[in-house]
């Protein structure tokens, strides 16, 4: 730390090799970020629990919390409806559970696993093996590089736009799979995409982040209406580039997908659209599917197709999961569902993700039986924690991937039940990203 004069904070930033540029607070050499924290009692802000406030300052803070203004503005929007896509509490209450709380944390899931008997743990592994073998044997590779996206693949885009090859390949394959099912049409090279026809669908990107999946869509398929749904605020967004496009209408909605009533978005009523999402973490996939398909009527937006790359299954929750009925029909209870979600983290918890063999060809029960013959009997383990530690990394990874596919299969079947032809594909090689499952769906082909 190096002291300096003036009104600036005196805190030294070693990585930046300079002092903090913020203005220091009165009677201190440092800014609010770097002043020594008071020893008083700190409480989570009731408006935004991501930060804490001194107990004596709490009453005044809640009147000026930065998130307060945003929440007030959001509550006035016609498309805001608190918890509309959150899931059904009544469904959750019908089933007994060791974890009655709506939010089941990773620690609670781990405790569910470790509290099992060893025999029950192996019974669960056998059940997962049988369920997976019956429903997840037709996930095909669909690594696409559509010609429409060549301007991105060949780096013929504005140099100001960020370019990372692995993300471009993923985005291109997502759009290529939508084109393959007929939800998107490639533009004629001799005609401006935006002027070619009036049948170009609008785009709703869930979990949009900076919006560069939609940027590629706009560059390559000539969409005219774009809706970016994202609850966080980001810098370096694609919005500026998108707004410069002629004939393109952009609306960014800073809202949690859980609270978005898509039917109430006036400019989207009755309009055909495609829904996209790249790596929609955990329950965000379920919230997005419910948002698109749960409330269909004459004035609803017309969903032509969807492509959602799923990820972070360890964050999934029973309350928000889209197809509880199907999971129950497989003989999987609520608590077992949460243990499945905990197992999914094993799929990508190391660099073995891209080296895992085809999970369909790997029999976990046979592997465990073979080890039992060669080494020791299951009864020699006093706890599930010992069994888990004894498992080989590849076995853990395969189990994680099988659980991911079971969860995604339920989502795919729910979409199919709601009138769309749906399937799961591996849209990119695991060497690019082990989170390579894409749920793609479109209108059924006429007979």
XYZ file of C-alpha atoms in Angstrom:
447
model
C 0.000 0.000 0.000
C 1.354 3.413 -0.927
C 0.026 6.656 0.505
C -0.719 9.584 -1.763
C -2.211 13.048 -1.374
C -5.422 14.433 -2.847
C -9.008 13.290 -2.681
C -8.416 9.810 -4.119
C -8.364 6.534 -2.208
C -4.924 5.547 -0.925
C -5.407 1.796 -1.334
C -2.704 0.239 -3.558
C -3.832 -2.273 -6.207
C -0.868 -4.637 -6.788
C -2.171 -6.242 -9.977
C -2.904 -2.882 -11.605
C 0.230 -1.311 -10.073
C -1.608 1.837 -9.101
C -3.780 3.251 -6.347
C -7.538 2.965 -6.332
C -9.127 5.758 -8.392
C -12.254 6.116 -6.249
C -12.855 9.194 -4.100
C -12.060 8.605 -0.466
C -14.713 9.090 2.170
C -14.583 11.831 4.804
C -12.252 11.277 7.767
C -10.557 8.355 6.007
C -7.683 7.730 3.604
C -9.745 5.162 1.698
C -12.936 4.853 -0.325
C -15.990 2.929 0.877
C -14.762 -0.266 -0.798
C -11.390 -0.280 0.936
C -12.122 1.216 4.347
C -11.732 -1.153 7.247
C -15.032 -2.864 7.926
C -16.848 -1.876 11.090
C -17.135 -4.429 13.878
C -20.892 -3.855 14.109
C -23.498 -6.434 13.123
C -23.824 -6.837 9.367
C -27.115 -8.044 7.902
C -28.022 -9.104 4.324
C -29.893 -6.361 2.494
C -33.573 -7.435 2.327
C -33.849 -6.011 -1.205
C -30.617 -7.442 -2.607
C -29.028 -10.137 -0.383
C -25.846 -10.067 -2.489
C -24.562 -7.282 -0.213
C -24.645 -6.599 3.540
C -25.467 -3.516 5.574
C -24.701 -2.453 9.137
C -27.717 -3.031 11.348
C -27.862 0.629 12.408
C -27.877 1.722 8.729
C -30.423 -0.817 7.507
C -33.505 1.403 7.817
C -32.005 4.208 5.752
C -30.339 1.832 3.281
C -33.543 0.100 2.174
C -34.849 3.492 1.034
C -31.927 4.048 -1.331
C -30.674 0.565 -2.261
C -29.645 0.654 -5.954
C -31.859 -2.352 -6.689
C -34.937 -0.653 -5.231
C -35.395 1.713 -8.152
C -35.008 -1.152 -10.606
C -37.588 -3.274 -8.749
C -40.087 -0.406 -8.648
C -39.687 0.180 -12.384
C -39.978 -3.537 -13.122
C -43.153 -3.988 -11.084
C -44.824 -1.412 -13.313
C -44.178 -3.398 -16.499
C -47.185 -5.243 -17.930
C -45.094 -8.365 -18.606
C -43.942 -8.634 -14.967
C -45.813 -11.249 -12.979
C -44.042 -12.447 -9.848
C -43.262 -16.165 -9.928
C -45.442 -16.963 -12.950
C -42.912 -19.510 -14.250
C -41.581 -20.670 -10.883
C -43.368 -24.012 -10.688
C -46.261 -25.408 -8.718
C -45.975 -25.394 -4.931
C -48.912 -27.816 -4.621
C -47.060 -30.436 -6.671
C -44.097 -30.052 -4.368
C -46.146 -30.451 -1.206
C -47.775 -33.712 -2.339
C -44.537 -35.635 -1.939
C -42.790 -36.253 1.364
C -39.162 -35.184 1.412
C -36.122 -34.869 3.606
C -35.753 -31.360 2.170
C -39.094 -29.538 2.488
C -37.597 -26.140 1.667
C -38.196 -24.735 -1.803
C -34.475 -24.159 -2.375
C -32.342 -27.249 -1.867
C -28.688 -26.266 -1.592
C -25.712 -28.299 -2.777
C -24.852 -29.098 0.839
C -28.361 -30.426 1.440
C -28.116 -32.585 -1.690
C -24.764 -33.958 -0.583
C -26.206 -34.797 2.837
C -29.032 -36.695 1.127
C -26.458 -38.885 -0.623
C -24.181 -39.429 2.337
C -27.084 -40.259 4.660
C -28.054 -43.268 2.508
C -27.090 -46.789 3.398
C -24.500 -48.353 1.102
C -27.028 -50.850 -0.253
C -29.566 -48.126 -1.003
C -26.852 -46.108 -2.791
C -26.078 -49.060 -5.078
C -29.799 -49.613 -5.673
C -30.054 -45.994 -6.797
C -27.097 -46.414 -9.186
C -28.806 -49.503 -10.628
C -32.066 -47.567 -11.034
C -30.241 -44.734 -12.859
C -28.601 -47.294 -15.141
C -31.925 -48.938 -16.006
C -33.777 -45.651 -16.524
C -31.018 -44.233 -18.726
C -30.883 -47.368 -20.854
C -34.586 -47.126 -21.525
C -34.893 -43.451 -22.518
C -31.514 -41.975 -23.496
C -30.233 -44.207 -26.289
C -30.987 -42.014 -29.291
C -29.050 -38.780 -28.656
C -27.253 -38.201 -31.947
C -24.346 -35.962 -32.903
C -25.398 -32.841 -34.793
C -22.278 -30.682 -35.106
C -23.374 -28.147 -37.716
C -21.622 -25.211 -39.373
C -24.352 -23.603 -41.488
C -23.308 -21.746 -44.603
C -25.400 -18.789 -43.478
C -22.936 -18.195 -40.631
C -19.805 -18.125 -42.817
C -19.282 -14.409 -42.225
C -18.675 -15.275 -38.579
C -16.710 -18.456 -39.208
C -14.464 -16.572 -41.656
C -14.138 -13.539 -39.337
C -15.760 -11.223 -41.905
C -17.540 -9.290 -39.170
C -17.036 -5.925 -37.543
C -13.661 -6.101 -35.799
C -15.152 -4.320 -32.806
C -17.269 -7.409 -32.060
C -15.589 -9.917 -29.735
C -14.563 -13.163 -31.428
C -13.781 -16.398 -29.620
C -13.761 -19.432 -31.870
C -15.244 -21.862 -29.346
C -18.243 -19.593 -28.757
C -18.729 -18.917 -32.468
C -18.737 -22.666 -33.215
C -21.326 -23.262 -30.481
C -23.551 -20.393 -31.612
C -23.292 -21.456 -35.248
C -24.290 -25.037 -34.459
C -27.280 -23.896 -32.376
C -28.540 -21.836 -35.312
C -27.698 -24.611 -37.765
C -29.884 -27.037 -35.829
C -32.757 -24.532 -35.901
C -32.277 -24.205 -39.655
C -32.218 -27.990 -40.003
C -35.705 -28.359 -38.490
C -37.061 -25.484 -40.583
C -37.451 -22.913 -37.808
C -34.948 -20.607 -39.560
C -34.441 -19.973 -43.255
C -31.152 -19.089 -44.879
C -31.066 -15.745 -46.673
C -30.584 -15.409 -50.402
C -27.078 -14.044 -50.953
C -28.242 -11.600 -53.632
C -30.920 -10.045 -51.431
C -30.667 -8.156 -48.169
C -31.790 -10.577 -45.453
C -34.111 -8.058 -43.859
C -35.890 -7.392 -47.159
C -36.145 -10.935 -48.493
C -39.494 -11.929 -46.966
C -41.926 -11.076 -44.237
C -41.875 -14.586 -42.740
C -38.702 -14.069 -40.723
C -39.555 -14.891 -37.114
C -38.804 -12.740 -34.121
C -36.184 -13.997 -31.667
C -36.445 -14.307 -27.892
C -33.087 -15.104 -26.304
C -33.372 -16.324 -22.736
C -30.391 -15.791 -20.443
C -29.063 -13.501 -23.147
C -26.038 -12.153 -21.281
C -24.291 -9.814 -23.693
C -26.485 -10.983 -26.577
C -23.942 -12.271 -29.076
C -25.946 -15.378 -30.002
C -28.663 -13.010 -31.188
C -26.005 -10.850 -32.871
C -25.046 -13.830 -35.046
C -28.721 -14.549 -35.714
C -29.291 -10.980 -36.861
C -26.167 -10.964 -39.039
C -26.889 -14.289 -40.714
C -30.676 -14.784 -40.807
C -32.102 -11.280 -41.058
C -34.369 -11.248 -38.013
C -36.415 -8.076 -37.571
C -37.490 -8.283 -33.937
C -35.192 -9.185 -31.071
C -36.067 -9.644 -27.389
C -33.184 -10.179 -24.978
C -34.189 -11.554 -21.564
C -31.539 -11.220 -18.861
C -31.769 -10.415 -15.168
C -28.210 -9.087 -14.818
C -26.550 -5.991 -16.197
C -23.558 -6.473 -18.491
C -20.950 -4.267 -20.070
C -19.799 -4.668 -23.691
C -23.229 -5.843 -24.831
C -24.159 -6.496 -28.443
C -27.038 -4.023 -28.104
C -25.151 -1.105 -29.628
C -24.273 -3.097 -32.751
C -27.796 -4.503 -33.021
C -29.403 -1.064 -32.744
C -27.341 0.124 -35.699
C -29.033 -2.409 -37.980
C -31.781 -0.971 -40.148
C -35.269 -2.442 -39.783
C -34.344 -4.262 -36.576
C -36.346 -3.643 -33.400
C -34.510 -4.505 -30.194
C -36.017 -4.796 -26.731
C -33.880 -5.809 -23.762
C -35.921 -6.919 -20.769
C -33.984 -6.920 -17.504
C -36.121 -9.414 -15.649
C -35.833 -12.848 -14.091
C -37.297 -15.488 -16.434
C -39.274 -16.717 -13.428
C -41.326 -13.473 -13.494
C -41.765 -12.987 -17.263
C -45.236 -13.305 -18.757
C -44.341 -13.529 -22.427
C -48.016 -13.318 -23.462
C -48.149 -9.801 -21.990
C -45.367 -8.416 -24.214
C -47.582 -6.314 -26.471
C -45.225 -6.103 -29.450
C -44.905 -9.922 -29.503
C -48.594 -10.836 -29.372
C -49.547 -13.069 -32.294
C -46.018 -12.829 -33.733
C -44.146 -16.001 -34.800
C -40.864 -16.355 -32.945
C -38.038 -18.726 -32.114
C -36.667 -19.129 -28.590
C -32.947 -19.622 -28.081
C -30.643 -19.965 -25.113
C -26.964 -20.842 -24.885
C -26.046 -22.560 -21.619
C -29.208 -21.796 -19.661
C -28.037 -22.679 -16.180
C -29.967 -25.241 -14.151
C -33.610 -24.275 -13.562
C -33.429 -21.433 -16.111
C -34.126 -24.025 -18.833
C -37.305 -25.157 -17.060
C -38.409 -21.561 -16.452
C -37.882 -20.732 -20.140
C -39.858 -23.746 -21.382
C -42.713 -22.908 -19.014
C -42.563 -19.277 -20.154
C -42.900 -20.284 -23.835
C -45.377 -23.154 -23.730
C -47.486 -23.205 -20.546
C -50.059 -20.570 -21.493
C -50.999 -20.839 -25.154
C -54.084 -19.067 -26.517
C -55.200 -17.172 -29.619
C -53.249 -14.022 -28.755
C -50.098 -15.798 -27.569
C -46.862 -15.393 -29.488
C -46.513 -18.251 -31.988
C -43.533 -20.440 -31.131
C -42.028 -21.770 -34.377
C -39.075 -23.483 -32.761
C -36.643 -23.482 -29.900
C -33.034 -24.419 -29.291
C -31.720 -24.430 -25.743
C -28.266 -25.600 -24.742
C -28.645 -26.927 -21.208
C -26.000 -26.796 -18.494
C -25.384 -26.645 -14.729
C -27.853 -29.421 -13.905
C -26.518 -29.462 -10.335
C -28.516 -26.250 -9.777
C -31.844 -27.809 -10.803
C -34.665 -27.791 -8.258
C -37.681 -30.056 -7.887
C -40.050 -27.119 -7.553
C -39.111 -25.582 -10.894
C -38.437 -28.805 -12.850
C -40.771 -28.933 -15.812
C -41.727 -32.627 -15.915
C -42.179 -33.933 -12.367
C -44.921 -36.307 -13.533
C -42.522 -38.087 -15.860
C -39.754 -38.357 -13.265
C -42.228 -39.893 -10.795
C -43.380 -42.361 -13.478
C -39.792 -43.604 -13.691
C -39.893 -44.485 -10.001
C -37.640 -41.575 -9.030
C -38.691 -39.721 -5.886
C -38.180 -36.048 -5.110
C -35.163 -36.754 -2.905
C -33.696 -39.095 -5.519
C -34.146 -36.359 -8.111
C -32.051 -34.040 -5.968
C -29.378 -36.696 -5.609
C -29.342 -37.031 -9.411
C -28.756 -33.317 -9.726
C -25.871 -33.586 -7.253
C -24.325 -36.427 -9.290
C -24.398 -34.259 -12.438
C -21.590 -32.079 -11.105
C -19.279 -35.083 -11.440
C -19.599 -34.927 -15.227
C -17.588 -31.727 -15.519
C -15.723 -31.449 -12.228
C -12.380 -32.270 -13.851
C -10.683 -32.181 -17.248
C -11.996 -35.706 -17.949
C -15.228 -34.312 -19.423
C -14.041 -34.424 -23.028
C -12.420 -37.861 -22.600
C -15.480 -39.729 -21.343
C -16.426 -42.623 -23.644
C -19.960 -42.947 -24.959
C -22.028 -43.172 -21.785
C -24.355 -45.670 -23.448
C -21.449 -48.112 -23.701
C -20.398 -47.800 -20.052
C -22.264 -50.034 -17.588
C -21.806 -48.729 -14.059
C -23.449 -51.733 -12.418
C -21.167 -54.135 -14.292
C -18.155 -52.023 -13.344
C -19.147 -52.057 -9.669
C -19.770 -55.801 -9.731
C -16.377 -56.457 -11.302
C -14.647 -54.338 -8.686
C -16.555 -56.173 -5.962
C -15.185 -59.487 -7.246
C -11.619 -58.251 -7.644
C -11.351 -56.151 -4.516
C -13.817 -56.076 -1.636
C -17.495 -56.564 -1.009
C -19.810 -53.554 -0.677
C -20.481 -54.489 2.964
C -16.880 -53.621 3.794
C -17.682 -49.943 3.242
C -19.128 -48.299 6.329
C -20.570 -45.290 4.508
C -21.578 -43.942 1.102
C -18.854 -41.334 1.438
C -16.267 -44.136 1.380
C -17.921 -45.677 -1.691
C -17.854 -42.325 -3.496
C -14.172 -41.811 -2.697
C -13.443 -45.307 -4.012
C -15.121 -44.646 -7.376
C -12.851 -43.988 -10.314
C -13.014 -40.501 -11.858
C -14.332 -41.948 -15.125
C -17.128 -43.785 -13.322
C -18.159 -40.606 -11.567
C -18.105 -38.697 -14.856
C -20.234 -41.301 -16.658
C -22.751 -41.323 -13.807
C -22.900 -37.524 -13.965
C -23.566 -37.506 -17.708
C -26.257 -40.176 -17.421
C -28.061 -38.128 -14.784
C -27.837 -35.024 -16.991
C -29.395 -36.907 -19.889
C -32.241 -38.267 -17.749
C -33.080 -34.722 -16.603
C -32.927 -33.388 -20.178
C -35.005 -36.308 -21.496
C -37.849 -35.281 -19.193
C -37.674 -31.759 -20.586
C -37.675 -33.040 -24.167
C -40.745 -35.211 -23.549
C -42.581 -32.284 -21.911
C -41.978 -30.139 -24.995
C -43.197 -32.964 -27.233
C -46.321 -33.262 -25.090
C -46.998 -29.591 -25.834
C -47.177 -30.088 -29.591
C -43.627 -29.685 -30.883
C -41.352 -32.271 -32.468
C -38.452 -32.287 -30.037
C -35.166 -34.121 -29.658
C -31.857 -33.976 -27.849
C -28.640 -33.711 -29.840
C -24.969 -33.234 -29.081
C -24.437 -29.985 -30.932
C -20.669 -29.636 -30.504
C -17.779 -31.985 -29.707
C -17.091 -32.500 -25.998
C -13.560 -31.215 -26.635
C -15.044 -27.734 -27.164
C -17.427 -27.963 -24.225
C -18.547 -31.007 -22.206
C -21.865 -29.178 -21.737
C -22.838 -30.084 -25.298
C -26.510 -31.150 -25.131
C -29.027 -29.135 -27.147
C -32.801 -29.396 -26.788
C -34.166 -28.501 -30.208
C -37.844 -28.456 -31.203
C -40.018 -27.224 -34.038
C -43.495 -27.477 -35.519
C -44.414 -30.996 -36.673
C -43.988 -31.573 -40.403
C -47.297 -31.811 -42.307
C -48.151 -35.378 -43.300
